Amino acid sequence: MIDGLGRHVDYLRLSVIDRCNMRCQYCMAENPDFLPKDEVLSLEEMAQLARLFMGMGVRKIRLTGGEPLVRRDVMTLIETLGEDLAQGSLSELTMTTNGSRLAHFADRLAAAGMRRVNVSLDSLDSATFSRITRGGQLEQVLDGIAAAAGAGMAVKINSVVMPGTEIAHIDRLIAWCGRQGHDLTLIETMPLGQYSHLSHPAQSLDDVRRDLEQRWTLAATDYRSGGPARFVTVAETGRRLGFITPLSHTFCDSCNRLRLTCTGRLVLCLGHETGTDLRGPLRDGASPDELRAIIQAALNRKAAGHDFLTPALREAPQNHPMYQLGG
Ligand code: SAM
């Protein structure tokens, strides 16, 4: 798929549910308004749309949420997409998860063909973890990560660097990832959830990186994950460390992704627009050709870059909070 600006798009982030069993401060309110169930696509509708996108050129699908592993029967969708992997119509199926239910699912995910998972983990201190996630249990997440690695999946850890994040927490994550054999990616807080008022990077990762360089040897690498992160190798651990910097350094020029919310809205840019409804046409019986035409028209309008830093977006109520968009 080629968008209106000539960018090659082959990656779909599919949010399977808005609900989550954690309440991360930077993502959602303490008592969020979750969507009525009939607004959320069924797993069959998700598989149908995913296959339509594959037919148009999507090669990689990442399941996200909310928390994908709290969706009832989510394995049926994963096993269906696993068949597409086996047949070669999909090259990669991955997931971003908070890890709390991974211990239960890891073997089945691996059996369905999943080779990699990203696990969000912002601190290895259980009290800090519980405060950030408003009640998450660190031990469950660590057990989940161990189970995923035990099932043969590569685990990448994602950590959001928030206003006030202590650098010692990041040092500890780097050292732990080194011992466990996981890569780590640091993410700048985007102006959403509790931080929707931010008008500049709350904590630019440039500053964090300079601080880390006092203690770690960060060697340049050409490695690219296919996403927005820019990586270095930590010489002391041999693991990669990535930086996702949507605010301090945008990476929209090479954006290769689409997002489908759990309500069936196709969102072309995380920080831009309200998206295009696919659920209505799908439920009204639109043909595959009609759906493809709607998708291509939306793709032609894909924005050149996000609007996180413009007053209009900052002042507008968020159309799609992160837990509906899936990050
Ligand atoms: N529940 C899963 C998880 O915790 O990974 C998947 C959904 S979560 C919305 C996906 C990603 O978005 C996570 O890595 C999370 O840290 C990130 N995220 C959520 N809100 C964010 C924000 N305001 N700024 C930066 N990243 C954010």
XYZ file of C-alpha atoms and ligand atoms in Angstrom, residues 13 15 17 19-22 24-28 62-69 95-99 118-122 157-162 185 187-196 198 244 246 270 308 321-327, ligand 1:
86
model
C -1.602 -2.160 14.689
C -6.391 -2.853 18.953
C -10.112 -4.212 23.158
C -10.357 -2.525 28.456
C -7.289 -3.119 30.544
C -6.490 -4.598 33.934
C -4.048 -1.765 34.683
C -1.212 3.433 33.754
C -1.142 7.127 34.622
C 0.063 8.242 31.199
C -2.517 6.176 29.341
C -5.898 6.362 31.010
C 0.701 -6.148 16.028
C -2.149 -6.863 18.429
C -2.594 -4.267 21.127
C -5.293 -2.673 23.242
C -6.284 -1.954 26.086
C -4.757 -5.184 27.187
C -5.074 -7.725 24.367
C -4.857 -10.693 26.718
C 1.731 -8.233 20.418
C 2.196 -5.380 22.845
C 1.060 -6.436 26.299
C 1.382 -5.383 29.912
C 2.572 -8.940 30.584
C 6.738 -6.273 23.513
C 6.067 -5.974 27.218
C 5.451 -2.617 28.865
C 7.451 -2.334 32.072
C 8.199 1.085 33.517
C 10.696 -4.232 27.065
C 8.995 -0.850 26.508
C 9.324 1.835 29.169
C 7.615 5.208 29.079
C 9.822 7.940 30.517
C 7.503 10.251 32.418
C 13.066 0.755 24.321
C 9.459 6.095 24.972
C 8.834 9.802 25.402
C 5.533 10.517 27.121
C 3.020 11.608 24.519
C 0.436 14.249 25.390
C -2.376 11.866 26.243
C -4.177 10.681 29.370
C -2.947 12.441 32.486
C -0.296 14.196 30.406
C -2.552 15.531 27.663
C 2.047 18.624 27.688
C 11.210 6.492 20.617
C 7.818 11.406 18.833
C -1.594 8.598 16.224
C 1.022 16.699 19.002
C -7.304 7.886 24.003
C -4.260 5.628 23.874
C -6.133 2.662 25.345
C -8.529 2.770 22.379
C -5.785 3.413 19.848
C -3.356 0.833 21.160
C -0.214 2.985 21.269
N -1.807 -2.959 27.460
C -0.716 -3.098 26.551
C 0.562 -2.564 27.152
O 0.532 -2.131 28.310
O 1.571 -2.600 26.492
C -0.937 -2.539 25.168
C -1.606 -1.196 25.046
S -0.632 0.183 25.520
C -1.742 1.505 25.130
C 0.570 0.270 24.227
C 1.768 1.130 24.504
O 1.380 2.490 24.589
C 2.499 0.797 25.787
O 3.853 0.534 25.523
C 2.347 2.057 26.601
O 3.407 2.244 27.451
C 2.228 3.116 25.525
N 1.614 4.364 25.953
C 0.399 4.547 26.497
N 0.182 5.850 26.771
C 1.301 6.523 26.384
C 1.691 7.899 26.396
N 0.904 8.851 26.879
N 2.911 8.195 25.911
C 3.748 7.241 25.430
N 3.421 5.937 25.380
C 2.211 5.576 25.859
